[in-house]
XYZ file of C-alpha atoms in Angstrom:
777
model
C -100.883 145.339 -105.029
C -101.605 145.706 -101.319
C -102.456 149.205 -100.137
C -100.526 149.923 -96.971
C -98.508 152.806 -95.622
C -94.823 152.656 -96.614
C -92.228 152.060 -93.957
C -90.761 155.393 -92.868
C -88.263 156.483 -90.277
C -90.307 158.766 -88.005
C -87.804 158.894 -85.176
C -84.800 161.071 -84.507
C -81.105 160.381 -84.517
C -80.590 161.090 -80.818
C -83.329 158.614 -79.927
C -81.823 155.919 -82.110
C -78.317 156.618 -80.896
C -79.368 156.272 -77.269
C -81.204 153.036 -77.894
C -78.441 151.534 -80.023
C -75.846 152.156 -77.344
C -78.171 150.667 -74.757
C -78.563 147.380 -76.603
C -76.149 144.555 -75.981
C -73.268 145.103 -78.469
C -73.072 142.607 -81.291
C -76.684 141.494 -81.003
C -78.978 141.508 -84.019
C -81.089 144.251 -82.475
C -77.986 146.345 -81.841
C -77.041 146.052 -85.507
C -80.549 146.921 -86.615
C -80.777 150.044 -84.461
C -77.406 151.238 -85.720
C -78.565 150.515 -89.271
C -81.722 152.574 -88.637
C -79.622 155.443 -87.297
C -77.478 155.449 -90.456
C -80.667 155.467 -92.572
C -81.820 158.535 -90.655
C -78.534 160.334 -91.293
C -78.748 159.528 -95.007
C -82.318 160.868 -95.207
C -81.325 164.046 -93.393
C -78.462 164.519 -95.849
C -80.954 164.109 -98.682
C -83.235 166.754 -97.266
C -85.136 164.734 -94.685
C -88.272 164.484 -96.830
C -90.029 161.814 -94.785
C -88.353 162.362 -91.446
C -90.150 164.400 -88.822
C -87.927 166.226 -86.356
C -88.840 165.476 -82.765
C -87.880 166.709 -79.345
C -84.542 165.354 -78.137
C -84.645 161.644 -77.479
C -83.557 162.202 -73.904
C -86.843 163.992 -73.241
C -88.871 161.444 -75.156
C -87.453 158.238 -73.723
C -86.630 159.257 -70.192
C -89.037 162.021 -69.247
C -92.516 161.912 -70.754
C -94.820 159.005 -69.743
C -97.625 160.640 -71.763
C -95.925 159.256 -74.872
C -95.905 155.672 -73.602
C -98.572 153.143 -74.524
C -98.525 149.931 -72.533
C -100.501 147.306 -74.456
C -100.958 143.519 -74.413
C -101.745 141.356 -77.433
C -104.337 138.800 -76.334
C -106.710 136.368 -78.014
C -107.119 132.753 -79.068
C -104.153 130.528 -79.944
C -102.839 130.948 -83.484
C -104.881 134.103 -84.042
C -101.756 135.960 -85.181
C -100.631 137.839 -82.056
C -96.925 137.080 -82.390
C -96.972 137.717 -86.131
C -98.425 141.188 -85.550
C -95.797 141.926 -82.903
C -92.957 140.959 -85.236
C -94.387 143.001 -88.108
C -94.557 146.004 -85.768
C -90.820 145.612 -85.235
C -90.203 145.185 -88.940
C -92.332 148.130 -90.033
C -90.455 150.411 -87.638
C -87.056 149.131 -88.818
C -86.153 147.283 -85.642
C -86.032 144.093 -87.692
C -84.465 144.154 -91.132
C -85.473 140.624 -92.123
C -89.115 140.153 -93.042
C -90.927 137.932 -90.527
C -91.628 134.471 -91.913
C -94.163 131.872 -90.806
C -92.428 129.193 -88.730
C -89.366 131.413 -88.107
C -90.483 133.486 -85.125
C -87.840 135.587 -83.385
C -90.091 136.162 -80.361
C -91.044 132.515 -79.762
C -87.425 131.580 -79.118
C -87.869 128.991 -76.368
C -87.307 125.389 -77.607
C -90.829 124.448 -76.504
C -92.252 127.332 -78.546
C -90.204 126.403 -81.593
C -91.493 122.850 -81.390
C -95.118 123.943 -80.981
C -94.968 126.875 -83.443
C -96.873 128.930 -80.900
C -96.194 131.025 -77.812
C -95.831 129.377 -74.421
C -94.575 132.406 -72.472
C -95.269 136.120 -72.605
C -92.693 138.156 -74.506
C -91.908 141.847 -74.231
C -90.887 144.307 -76.928
C -90.525 148.047 -77.449
C -91.556 149.832 -80.636
C -91.064 153.512 -81.383
C -93.904 154.745 -83.551
C -94.786 158.284 -84.605
C -93.058 159.764 -81.575
C -94.591 157.298 -79.128
C -93.031 154.383 -77.282
C -95.182 151.268 -77.469
C -94.399 148.830 -74.639
C -95.927 145.698 -76.180
C -96.557 142.394 -74.411
C -97.182 139.374 -76.641
C -99.149 136.851 -74.563
C -99.910 133.122 -74.970
C -103.532 133.715 -74.001
C -105.178 130.774 -75.720
C -103.172 127.924 -74.184
C -101.473 129.369 -71.109
C -103.843 131.898 -69.624
C -102.214 132.164 -66.196
C -98.977 133.555 -67.643
C -100.912 135.665 -70.151
C -103.219 137.125 -67.502
C -100.295 137.993 -65.208
C -98.609 139.937 -68.012
C -101.870 141.537 -69.182
C -102.603 142.725 -65.638
C -99.550 144.949 -65.955
C -100.905 146.699 -69.067
C -103.237 149.673 -69.388
C -104.844 148.358 -72.556
C -105.077 145.333 -74.826
C -105.453 144.479 -78.480
C -107.742 141.476 -78.820
C -106.498 139.662 -81.916
C -109.152 137.546 -83.643
C -108.692 135.498 -86.801
C -111.050 136.514 -89.626
C -110.712 133.055 -91.167
C -112.214 131.363 -88.106
C -115.401 131.611 -86.158
C -115.442 133.684 -82.984
C -113.164 131.544 -80.824
C -113.181 130.789 -77.131
C -109.916 132.631 -76.459
C -111.325 135.767 -78.070
C -114.304 135.739 -75.728
C -112.360 134.839 -72.588
C -109.671 137.485 -73.172
C -112.278 140.179 -73.863
C -114.251 139.291 -70.731
C -111.092 139.225 -68.629
C -110.025 142.665 -69.846
C -113.514 144.095 -69.360
C -113.747 142.759 -65.804
C -110.306 144.092 -64.878
C -110.517 147.599 -66.285
C -108.178 146.945 -69.226
C -109.124 149.120 -72.219
C -109.585 147.221 -75.482
C -109.524 147.436 -79.232
C -110.341 144.487 -81.498
C -107.934 143.612 -84.327
C -109.314 141.291 -86.981
C -106.311 139.425 -88.380
C -105.647 137.265 -91.447
C -107.863 139.405 -93.686
C -106.074 137.939 -96.701
C -107.584 134.507 -96.046
C -111.078 133.362 -97.046
C -113.766 134.116 -94.472
C -115.549 131.089 -93.043
C -118.427 133.291 -91.935
C -119.719 136.159 -94.030
C -121.526 137.740 -91.071
C -118.706 137.638 -88.560
C -119.554 141.110 -87.187
C -122.889 139.873 -85.867
C -121.120 136.906 -84.299
C -118.734 139.252 -82.502
C -121.640 141.334 -81.232
C -123.453 138.230 -80.004
C -120.411 136.607 -78.396
C -118.865 139.723 -76.841
C -122.082 141.470 -75.908
C -121.000 144.666 -77.671
C -120.896 145.814 -81.282
C -117.386 146.486 -82.643
C -117.063 149.873 -84.366
C -114.681 149.916 -87.355
C -112.003 152.615 -87.520
C -111.058 151.536 -91.044
C -112.544 150.438 -94.353
C -111.422 147.203 -95.968
C -110.281 147.605 -99.583
C -110.984 144.659 -101.874
C -110.738 143.757 -105.512
C -113.634 141.368 -105.820
C -113.038 138.872 -103.017
C -109.320 139.621 -102.837
C -108.103 141.665 -99.862
C -106.046 144.668 -100.953
C -105.535 146.697 -97.798
C -107.205 149.115 -95.409
C -108.216 152.763 -95.505
C -108.278 154.366 -92.027
C -110.877 156.924 -90.979
C -108.161 159.103 -89.440
C -104.587 160.147 -89.992
C -102.021 160.424 -87.206
C -99.868 163.441 -87.990
C -96.141 163.626 -87.128
C -96.896 166.144 -84.362
C -99.325 163.710 -82.708
C -102.521 165.384 -83.940
C -105.322 163.246 -85.346
C -107.153 164.352 -88.485
C -110.158 162.924 -90.288
C -109.340 161.026 -93.475
C -111.803 162.075 -96.176
C -110.654 159.445 -98.675
C -113.246 158.040 -101.029
C -115.247 155.167 -99.621
C -114.934 156.128 -95.941
C -118.176 158.115 -95.654
C -120.403 155.292 -94.420
C -117.901 154.046 -91.868
C -117.356 157.602 -90.576
C -121.082 158.072 -90.039
C -121.223 154.769 -88.133
C -118.302 155.867 -85.927
C -119.837 159.300 -85.388
C -123.137 157.797 -84.261
C -121.479 155.198 -82.018
C -119.375 157.846 -80.245
C -122.367 160.123 -79.742
C -124.224 157.322 -77.977
C -121.539 157.142 -75.272
C -122.033 160.676 -73.890
C -125.218 162.667 -73.209
C -123.772 166.006 -74.321
C -122.410 164.545 -77.550
C -125.723 162.836 -78.213
C -127.666 166.080 -77.805
C -125.300 167.901 -80.163
C -125.457 165.052 -82.663
C -129.263 165.087 -82.611
C -129.432 168.896 -82.873
C -126.722 169.411 -85.503
C -126.878 166.098 -87.337
C -123.108 165.613 -87.007
C -120.110 166.089 -84.756
C -116.836 167.799 -85.532
C -113.931 165.393 -86.126
C -112.157 166.657 -82.989
C -115.217 165.882 -80.869
C -115.491 162.433 -82.431
C -111.854 161.676 -81.641
C -112.007 163.104 -78.117
C -115.256 161.238 -77.508
C -113.721 158.026 -78.821
C -110.781 158.303 -76.398
C -113.135 158.939 -73.494
C -115.443 156.074 -74.494
C -112.509 153.669 -74.704
C -111.332 154.723 -71.246
C -114.818 154.000 -69.915
C -115.113 150.711 -71.837
C -118.201 152.047 -73.618
C -116.999 151.300 -77.126
C -114.943 148.565 -78.810
C -112.986 149.945 -81.794
C -112.209 147.537 -84.626
C -109.201 147.537 -86.947
C -108.256 145.198 -89.786
C -104.864 143.570 -90.368
C -102.995 141.039 -92.439
C -99.531 140.230 -91.202
C -99.041 137.995 -94.237
C -99.361 141.057 -96.488
C -98.012 143.593 -93.960
C -101.295 145.459 -94.247
C -102.917 147.409 -91.444
C -99.972 146.999 -89.056
C -98.869 150.642 -89.141
C -102.523 151.654 -88.864
C -102.905 149.435 -85.811
C -99.975 151.220 -84.178
C -101.551 154.562 -85.110
C -104.730 153.492 -83.319
C -102.815 152.419 -80.227
C -100.902 155.692 -80.093
C -103.856 157.968 -80.878
C -106.640 156.476 -78.782
C -105.456 154.115 -76.065
C -104.639 155.641 -72.656
C -101.178 156.494 -71.466
C -99.969 155.294 -68.020
C -100.800 158.611 -66.381
C -104.385 158.580 -67.676
C -104.860 155.057 -66.311
C -103.718 156.163 -62.862
C -105.668 159.402 -63.118
C -108.950 157.511 -63.522
C -108.223 155.404 -60.429
C -107.133 158.344 -58.289
C -110.161 160.371 -59.329
C -112.473 157.521 -58.339
C -110.592 157.168 -55.056
C -110.876 160.904 -54.417
C -114.625 160.832 -55.003
C -115.112 157.888 -52.656
C -115.734 158.451 -48.964
C -112.370 156.931 -48.051
C -110.470 158.417 -50.961
C -107.469 160.688 -50.743
C -107.202 163.652 -53.084
C -104.197 165.587 -54.281
C -101.939 162.772 -55.492
C -100.294 163.381 -58.858
C -100.905 160.441 -61.238
C -97.784 158.519 -62.101
C -95.844 160.115 -59.245
C -98.099 159.549 -56.230
C -96.310 158.177 -53.173
C -93.158 157.132 -55.020
C -91.866 154.084 -56.836
C -94.281 151.182 -57.289
C -94.071 148.289 -59.740
C -95.882 145.042 -60.429
C -94.080 141.765 -61.158
C -95.755 140.606 -64.368
C -93.516 137.691 -65.348
C -90.767 135.585 -63.822
C -88.139 133.466 -65.541
C -86.021 130.967 -63.640
C -83.231 128.849 -65.100
C -79.929 127.373 -63.997
C -78.361 130.865 -64.049
C -80.900 132.415 -61.666
C -84.127 134.360 -61.803
C -85.306 137.299 -63.878
C -88.293 139.378 -62.727
C -90.144 141.512 -65.276
C -91.597 144.662 -63.690
C -94.238 147.060 -64.958
C -93.511 150.452 -63.399
C -96.713 152.004 -62.044
C -95.381 155.213 -60.508
C -92.109 156.842 -59.565
C -90.815 159.910 -57.807
C -90.188 163.036 -59.861
C -88.415 166.313 -59.048
C -89.586 169.851 -59.783
C -87.920 169.767 -63.196
C -89.890 166.680 -64.253
C -86.958 164.302 -63.913
C -87.945 160.829 -62.734
C -85.823 158.800 -60.349
C -83.909 155.679 -61.271
C -84.679 152.260 -59.809
C -84.628 152.488 -56.005
C -82.030 150.546 -54.054
C -84.452 149.349 -51.372
C -87.983 148.061 -51.905
C -90.721 146.282 -49.955
C -92.904 143.437 -51.180
C -96.467 144.389 -50.219
C -97.584 140.745 -50.180
C -95.332 139.639 -47.341
C -93.741 142.851 -46.029
C -90.236 141.656 -46.903
C -87.638 144.352 -47.509
C -84.678 143.760 -49.807
C -82.120 145.521 -51.958
C -82.400 145.803 -55.741
C -79.279 145.609 -57.854
C -78.658 148.238 -60.482
C -78.152 145.795 -63.369
C -81.685 146.173 -64.731
C -82.361 146.250 -68.455
C -85.141 146.442 -71.027
C -86.255 143.546 -73.220
C -86.684 143.251 -76.971
C -87.775 139.645 -77.257
C -84.800 137.646 -76.067
C -82.421 140.570 -76.549
C -81.431 142.600 -73.487
C -81.065 146.367 -73.764
C -79.006 147.661 -70.875
C -80.205 150.674 -68.888
C -77.541 153.340 -68.489
C -76.380 153.986 -64.938
C -78.941 156.020 -62.990
C -81.339 155.953 -65.963
C -84.752 157.437 -65.281
C -87.599 154.939 -64.949
C -91.004 156.155 -66.094
C -94.525 155.030 -65.264
C -95.410 152.559 -68.005
C -91.876 151.280 -68.546
C -91.303 147.534 -68.491
C -87.928 146.606 -67.034
C -86.212 143.331 -66.208
C -84.413 142.924 -62.885
C -82.226 139.851 -62.260
C -81.765 137.880 -59.075
C -84.468 139.222 -56.812
C -85.111 137.048 -53.725
C -86.796 133.691 -54.321
C -89.748 134.913 -52.283
C -90.654 137.439 -55.001
C -93.438 136.011 -57.141
C -95.322 136.982 -60.254
C -98.191 139.378 -59.375
C -96.339 140.879 -56.389
C -96.349 144.664 -55.894
C -92.985 146.201 -54.998
C -92.672 149.712 -53.596
C -90.327 151.889 -51.561
C -90.533 151.657 -47.763
C -91.951 155.167 -47.281
C -94.862 154.443 -49.665
C -96.085 151.141 -48.188
C -99.084 152.500 -46.275
C -100.166 154.761 -49.137
C -100.014 151.960 -51.703
C -101.873 149.501 -49.482
C -104.575 152.094 -48.875
C -104.876 152.892 -52.576
C -105.202 149.200 -53.503
C -108.105 148.784 -51.087
C -109.841 151.899 -52.406
C -109.459 150.827 -56.041
C -110.972 147.470 -55.179
C -113.893 149.122 -53.358
C -114.699 151.589 -56.155
C -113.992 148.893 -58.805
C -111.549 150.971 -60.813
C -108.763 148.443 -61.249
C -105.246 149.223 -62.473
C -101.938 147.347 -62.524
C -101.642 148.313 -58.853
C -104.825 146.563 -57.705
C -105.739 143.823 -60.182
C -106.052 140.449 -58.484
C -104.154 137.495 -59.973
C -106.181 135.162 -62.155
C -107.348 132.103 -60.251
C -106.296 129.276 -62.548
C -107.957 125.904 -61.920
C -105.356 123.137 -61.936
C -107.398 120.519 -63.774
C -104.735 117.887 -64.415
C -102.540 115.863 -62.080
C -99.610 113.688 -63.109
C -97.285 111.411 -61.183
C -93.704 112.576 -61.836
C -90.779 110.210 -61.466
C -87.224 109.734 -62.691
C -86.938 106.525 -64.734
C -84.711 103.906 -63.119
C -83.081 103.299 -66.492
C -81.844 106.907 -66.653
C -79.277 106.210 -63.965
C -80.114 109.520 -62.287
C -82.040 108.250 -59.329
C -78.890 108.810 -57.327
C -77.205 112.152 -57.689
C -73.639 113.169 -56.914
C -72.481 112.337 -53.456
C -75.165 109.689 -53.087
C -78.000 112.219 -52.868
C -81.288 111.017 -54.228
C -82.000 112.369 -57.719
C -85.503 113.251 -56.544
C -84.003 116.145 -54.559
C -82.796 117.749 -57.774
C -86.192 117.088 -59.376
C -88.024 118.712 -56.483
C -85.731 121.747 -56.629
C -86.234 122.105 -60.391
C -90.022 121.785 -60.114
C -90.028 124.424 -57.381
C -88.151 126.775 -59.730
C -90.628 126.087 -62.534
C -93.579 126.709 -60.219
C -92.091 130.105 -59.376
C -92.201 131.229 -63.003
C -95.400 129.365 -63.886
C -98.193 130.187 -61.460
C -100.283 127.316 -62.868
C -97.845 124.664 -61.619
C -98.000 123.196 -58.120
C -96.029 120.336 -56.575
C -97.340 117.933 -53.943
C -95.417 115.218 -52.115
C -97.795 112.449 -51.106
C -96.514 109.304 -49.380
C -93.222 109.413 -51.264
C -94.809 110.227 -54.609
C -94.373 113.526 -56.473
C -97.635 114.840 -57.890
C -97.608 117.622 -60.475
C -100.771 119.736 -60.580
C -101.207 121.864 -63.716
C -103.769 122.968 -66.306
C -103.770 120.088 -68.788
C -101.951 117.036 -70.099
C -100.318 119.303 -72.691
C -99.148 121.582 -69.884
C -97.677 118.601 -68.001
C -95.731 117.571 -71.114
C -94.416 121.125 -71.398
C -93.177 120.987 -67.798
C -91.441 117.689 -68.558
C -89.747 119.275 -71.593
C -88.569 122.226 -69.516
C -87.128 119.878 -66.905
C -85.053 118.163 -69.581
C -84.076 121.268 -71.596
C -83.185 123.518 -68.651
C -82.099 121.149 -65.902
C -81.105 117.976 -67.738
C -83.686 115.916 -65.857
C -85.581 113.295 -67.809
C -88.866 112.348 -66.166
C -91.773 110.012 -66.692
C -95.345 111.248 -66.350
C -97.789 108.720 -65.022
C -101.324 108.515 -63.785
C -101.527 109.325 -60.080
C -102.736 106.443 -57.907
C -106.437 106.496 -57.123
C -107.302 105.672 -53.525
C -109.970 103.036 -54.040
C -111.566 101.274 -51.081
C -113.603 98.141 -50.479
C -116.607 97.273 -48.346
C -118.370 94.016 -47.485
C -121.166 92.652 -49.605
C -123.240 91.125 -46.793
C -123.248 90.730 -42.992
C -121.473 87.718 -41.461
C -121.805 86.468 -37.882
C -119.845 84.358 -35.403
C -116.487 84.439 -37.160
C -113.608 83.208 -35.057
C -110.029 84.394 -34.993
C -107.673 82.065 -33.090
C -103.997 82.676 -32.401
C -102.198 79.881 -30.562
C -98.482 79.238 -30.401
C -96.493 76.999 -28.090
C -92.719 76.566 -28.458
C -91.466 75.960 -24.957
C -91.864 78.285 -22.007
C -94.700 80.841 -22.130
C -96.913 80.464 -25.189
C -99.255 82.803 -27.072
C -103.006 82.362 -26.889
C -105.958 84.491 -27.897
C -109.382 83.758 -29.346
C -112.046 86.275 -30.447
C -115.413 85.912 -32.110
C -116.844 88.757 -34.185
C -119.865 89.764 -36.235
C -119.363 92.162 -39.166
C -122.054 94.177 -40.916
C -122.129 96.903 -43.595
C -122.777 100.562 -42.798
C -124.011 103.458 -44.932
C -121.555 105.122 -47.319
C -119.094 107.378 -45.561
C -119.556 105.891 -42.102
C -116.007 104.562 -41.899
C -115.114 101.778 -39.449
C -116.914 101.224 -36.152
C -115.851 98.765 -33.444
C -118.167 97.621 -30.671
C -117.567 95.213 -27.760
C -120.392 93.088 -26.362
C -118.172 90.961 -24.154
C -119.851 89.810 -20.948
C -118.565 88.020 -17.916
C -114.942 89.037 -18.432
C -114.181 86.289 -20.977
C -111.737 88.813 -22.474
C -110.217 91.462 -20.223
C -110.474 95.134 -21.208
C -106.793 95.507 -22.224
C -107.147 92.566 -24.618
C -110.392 93.977 -26.045
C -108.330 96.987 -27.118
C -105.799 94.599 -28.635
C -108.539 92.928 -30.665
C -109.736 96.335 -31.913
C -106.178 97.226 -32.908
C -105.845 94.018 -34.948
C -109.264 94.540 -36.552
C -108.467 98.061 -37.702
C -104.993 97.160 -38.942
C -106.324 94.278 -41.014
C -109.137 96.345 -42.515
C -106.578 99.005 -43.496
C -104.315 96.300 -44.974
C -106.910 95.652 -47.657
C -109.734 93.409 -48.722
C -109.645 90.230 -50.759
C -110.916 91.808 -53.990
C -108.096 94.231 -54.882
C -106.195 94.815 -51.648
C -107.649 98.278 -50.956
C -108.630 99.382 -47.420
C -112.032 98.179 -46.209
C -114.454 100.789 -44.913
C -118.098 101.393 -44.012
C -118.332 98.384 -41.699
C -119.210 97.734 -38.068
C -117.253 95.001 -36.259
C -118.840 93.603 -33.098
C -116.759 91.579 -30.646
C -119.192 89.021 -29.160
C -117.080 86.313 -27.509
C -113.597 84.952 -26.946
C -111.169 83.051 -24.774
C -107.995 83.906 -22.930
C -105.353 82.084 -20.915
C -104.123 83.336 -17.569
C -100.470 82.810 -18.562
C -100.187 82.666 -22.341
C -102.561 85.479 -23.381
C -100.986 88.840 -24.240
C -101.438 91.895 -26.415
C -99.761 90.358 -29.443
C -101.888 87.231 -29.298
C -105.201 89.120 -29.266
C -104.026 91.595 -31.931
C -103.221 88.611 -34.150
C -106.569 87.009 -33.302
C -108.382 90.195 -34.375
C -106.545 90.189 -37.694
C -107.378 86.532 -38.327
C -111.028 87.104 -37.521
C -111.243 89.916 -40.097
C -109.464 87.853 -42.753
C -111.953 85.020 -42.221
C -114.951 87.367 -42.202
C -113.957 89.155 -45.397
C -113.280 85.852 -47.101
C -116.786 84.648 -46.214
C -118.667 87.873 -47.028
C -116.699 89.000 -50.079
C -116.100 92.702 -50.838
C -117.101 95.162 -53.499
C -115.110 98.061 -54.909
C -115.668 101.683 -53.865
C -114.355 104.603 -55.899
C -113.659 108.184 -54.776
C -116.008 110.768 -56.261
C -115.258 114.439 -56.887
C -117.645 117.355 -56.800
C -116.775 119.151 -60.032
C -117.827 122.683 -60.967
C -117.491 123.519 -64.655
C -117.340 127.070 -66.019
C -117.987 127.257 -69.760
C -119.702 129.315 -72.404
C -123.472 128.961 -72.215
C -123.656 127.255 -75.597
C -121.364 124.465 -74.338
C -123.768 123.097 -71.713
C -124.782 120.160 -73.892
C -121.156 119.215 -74.505
C -120.424 119.268 -70.776
C -123.384 117.021 -70.052
C -122.050 114.560 -72.650
C -118.543 114.648 -71.157
C -119.943 113.993 -67.676
C -122.113 111.110 -68.885
C -119.301 109.466 -70.872
C -117.109 109.511 -67.763
C -119.609 107.804 -65.426
C -120.703 111.015 -63.752
C -123.944 112.872 -63.277
C -124.984 116.546 -63.380
C -126.690 117.934 -60.279
C -127.236 121.599 -61.146
C -126.683 124.475 -63.581
C -126.710 128.271 -63.419
C -125.640 131.021 -65.773
C -124.841 134.697 -66.180
C -123.364 136.862 -68.980
C -123.180 134.046 -71.556
C -121.378 131.808 -69.049
C -122.700 128.595 -67.530
C -121.758 127.061 -64.184
C -122.427 123.315 -64.077
C -122.156 121.171 -60.957
C -121.513 117.453 -61.377
C -120.074 114.420 -59.617
C -117.402 112.352 -61.337
C -115.048 109.506 -60.413
C -111.610 110.774 -59.399
C -110.026 108.261 -61.769
C -111.706 109.879 -64.766
C -110.647 113.490 -64.116
C -107.531 113.356 -66.375
C -109.708 112.278 -69.285
C -112.320 114.892 -68.402
C -109.611 117.572 -68.473
C -108.459 116.510 -71.936
C -111.991 116.273 -73.337
C -112.998 119.646 -71.890
C -109.962 121.326 -73.412
C -110.694 119.782 -76.811
C -114.370 120.730 -76.815
C -114.004 124.300 -75.525
C -110.768 125.305 -77.212
C -109.080 125.725 -73.848
C -111.600 128.230 -72.481
C -113.585 125.826 -70.314
C -112.381 125.187 -66.770
C -113.378 123.180 -63.758
C -112.551 122.945 -60.087
C -112.885 119.766 -58.084
C -112.759 118.540 -54.515
C -113.246 115.137 -52.961
C -116.859 114.428 -52.061
C -117.488 110.795 -51.107
C -117.021 107.131 -51.994
C -119.583 105.142 -53.936
C -119.726 101.584 -55.354
C -118.325 100.870 -58.813
C -121.201 99.350 -60.745
C -119.517 98.707 -64.096
C -118.028 95.197 -64.144
C -115.442 96.096 -66.778
C -114.168 98.968 -64.589
C -114.021 96.653 -61.574
C -111.976 94.088 -63.518
C -109.613 96.775 -64.809
C -108.999 98.137 -61.317
C -108.589 94.706 -59.744
C -106.182 93.494 -62.426
C -104.104 96.655 -62.153
C -104.051 96.953 -58.380
C -100.559 96.955 -56.859
C -102.081 95.932 -53.508
C -103.897 92.806 -54.590
C -103.358 89.828 -52.282
C -102.239 86.681 -54.081
C-alpha cells in the first residue's frame, strides 16, 4: 500500500461557488467544481471533520497576492511534468477521473495527442491549503522557446527529473536557465516507482547542476519497492509549517538543518554554538535561501502511484516566494543601487503591468496569455480590474483592451466576472489584442510607462531579474526547410484566382506570432521556413493542415553552389556575325581567363590598344562576359566566380557593330573559354558555433568530421563548451538532426555564411551535378 496523504477538501464553499460560477457552464471543469462544492456541503453537514474554515473566498481569490504561488514545471521531455500537473488537479478535486497515461487532458492539441507529449505551454489553477497555485506546464525538453517564454512569467519553477533515467540534458538546461534568470527552484524527482538506472543519482545531480540537492522528504520503501514519502514538515491548515518528527526522518532533518545553516552567517554561528537550530529558524532560513538561490530543495514523487503530489504542493505553498516577495527583492536591489528609486510598494508600484507569456493564433483570432506583475490598489486593499487602455513598452503602441478576459484551466476557459480584481501573480487570457502584440512584450498603463522602463533598466543593471525584466530566450533556428503547396492538391490557386501561396504566407505569419522559434523568408519566389529542427518543421506542417486546411510539402532548400575554372586559358575568341539584308551585326573579341583566389569574385580588365574596339563596345563585352558567367558553367550550370577575364583584342565594323553584337561576342568568348578550361564545383561554407555540455565535445567533433567540416576552436565555462567549426551549408540539416539526437535537444548552434571552397569528394560532386536544376544539356 502506498503511503500518501488522503485527498481532502481544504477549501471553503464561497471559494468553490465563486469559481464554479466563473467556469464556462456545461464544461467538465464546471461540473467538477460544482461537485466539489456539494462535497463540501455534505462534509459540513457531517460535522466538517476534515474541512478547515477559511477567510471568505472573495478575500482569498481577489484580494491577497501573498497567497498566490506562480510556478512553472520544467525539465526534460517525458520526465513527468504534465502527469504531475494533472495529479495536482485530481488530488484537489478539480478532476474527478484519475489521470491515465496516454489520456492527457492538458495535452489536448492534435499534435500533442499524436506525440504523447507537450508541444505548447498549458496553464492551470489549483487551490491547495488556502493557497492559489498558478501552474504553468511547459514543453521544456523539445520546444524551449515557448517553455522559456512561459517560465519567464513565473516567480519559481519545479524542475522535474525522472528517477529512472540518468541526469538528462533538459534537466540541466532548465536549471541553468532558471538560475541565470532569477527564477527560484525546487527539484522534483519523479517516477520513484520505477527501477533506478543509477544508484548514485544524487551525486550525478550535484555534478551536473553544480549544487547539491537537499531532500525535504524521506523515501519509504519495502525492500526495493517504493511505498511513498515522509515529509520533514507539515503544512497546517492555518498556513503554519511544523516539523514532522515521524520515525526515520532524523537523518534527513539533520542534513537539512546543516544545509540551511551554511546559507547564512548568523544561522551558521548559532548552529555551531548550539549544535542545532529551532524548526522555525530552519524553515525561515530555507525560504530565504531559496529566494537567494543558495539551496536546491528536493522532493520525491510518483504520479503513477499518486504519491508525493500533495507534498509537492505543500512545498510550493510553504517555501516558494509569492509575487510580492519576488517584486520586493527587485525593488530593494533597485533602491540600494545608485540609480534606484525607493518607496514603491511591491505588487502595486506604478500601476498595472503584465508580461505576455504565450500567444495562440487560429482561424478565430488571437489569444494572449498575460502574467500580471503589478496593479493599482486602493486604501482598502482592493485591486483594480483590467485597464481599458495599455501601452506596449516594446514599440510604444497604445491600444484598448476588451473586458472579455478569462482564466485558463487547461483548455477550459473560466470567465472573469465584470470588473473582477486582477492581482499580481494572476495569469489571465485576453482575446484579440492587436497583431503587433508579441510573446515577451510588457504591457502597462500609459501613466506608468516611464517608471516601468526605468525599473527594467535598473533590474538589468543590478542583475535581479523578474517577469518585468527577463530578456526573451535567444533560440537558434538550426533547421531550414523549403515550404510549398503540392501542385496535386489543387490549392495553388485560391478563390478569386489568388495564388494559394498568399494564404500559406498568411498562415505561416500567424504561426510565427505564437511560436517565437519560427521565421519565414521569401527568397527569389521560394518560401523558406526557419525553425529549431526537422521535427519542429513537421509540427509546423501539421499545424498548417489542422488549423488552416493547408497541405504543404517540406523540401530541402536550394544550396547556392558556384563553379570556377580549373586552369588559365588564353586567346579565346568570341565572334558574333549576322547578315540578313540591310545593316548587319558584327563583333569580335579575344579574351584570356585566369583563376583568382577564393572569394575574389569576377574581375574584368581591358588591354585593348589602338582603338580596335571602341570604349562603348568594351563595356558591351564586359556586360556579356558577366552575364554568361552568372548564367552558369559547363559542369552543373552554377554561376562561375573567382576569375579574371582580360580583353586583349577584337574587331569591329564601322556600320554593323553595335552593343548587342559585342555583348553576344563576350558571351560566346566565355562559353568557349569555359569549355576549354573546364570548371570545378565550389560549395558555400558556414561558420558554425556549437553550444553544448562540456562532456559532449567529442560527439560534436565526430558530427563535424562526418559532415565534411573541421573544428577551429573550443572554449568552455560552467560545464558548457563553445565549439567553432566550418561546415558545408548543404550539410546543416543533417547536422541539426544529429546534434538533437546526440544531445537530447539541449545542444544548439548558430551559423552564418563564411566563404566558398572547392568540393573535393568526387561522390558529392557527382550527386550535386546530377541533381542540379541548372545543368546545361
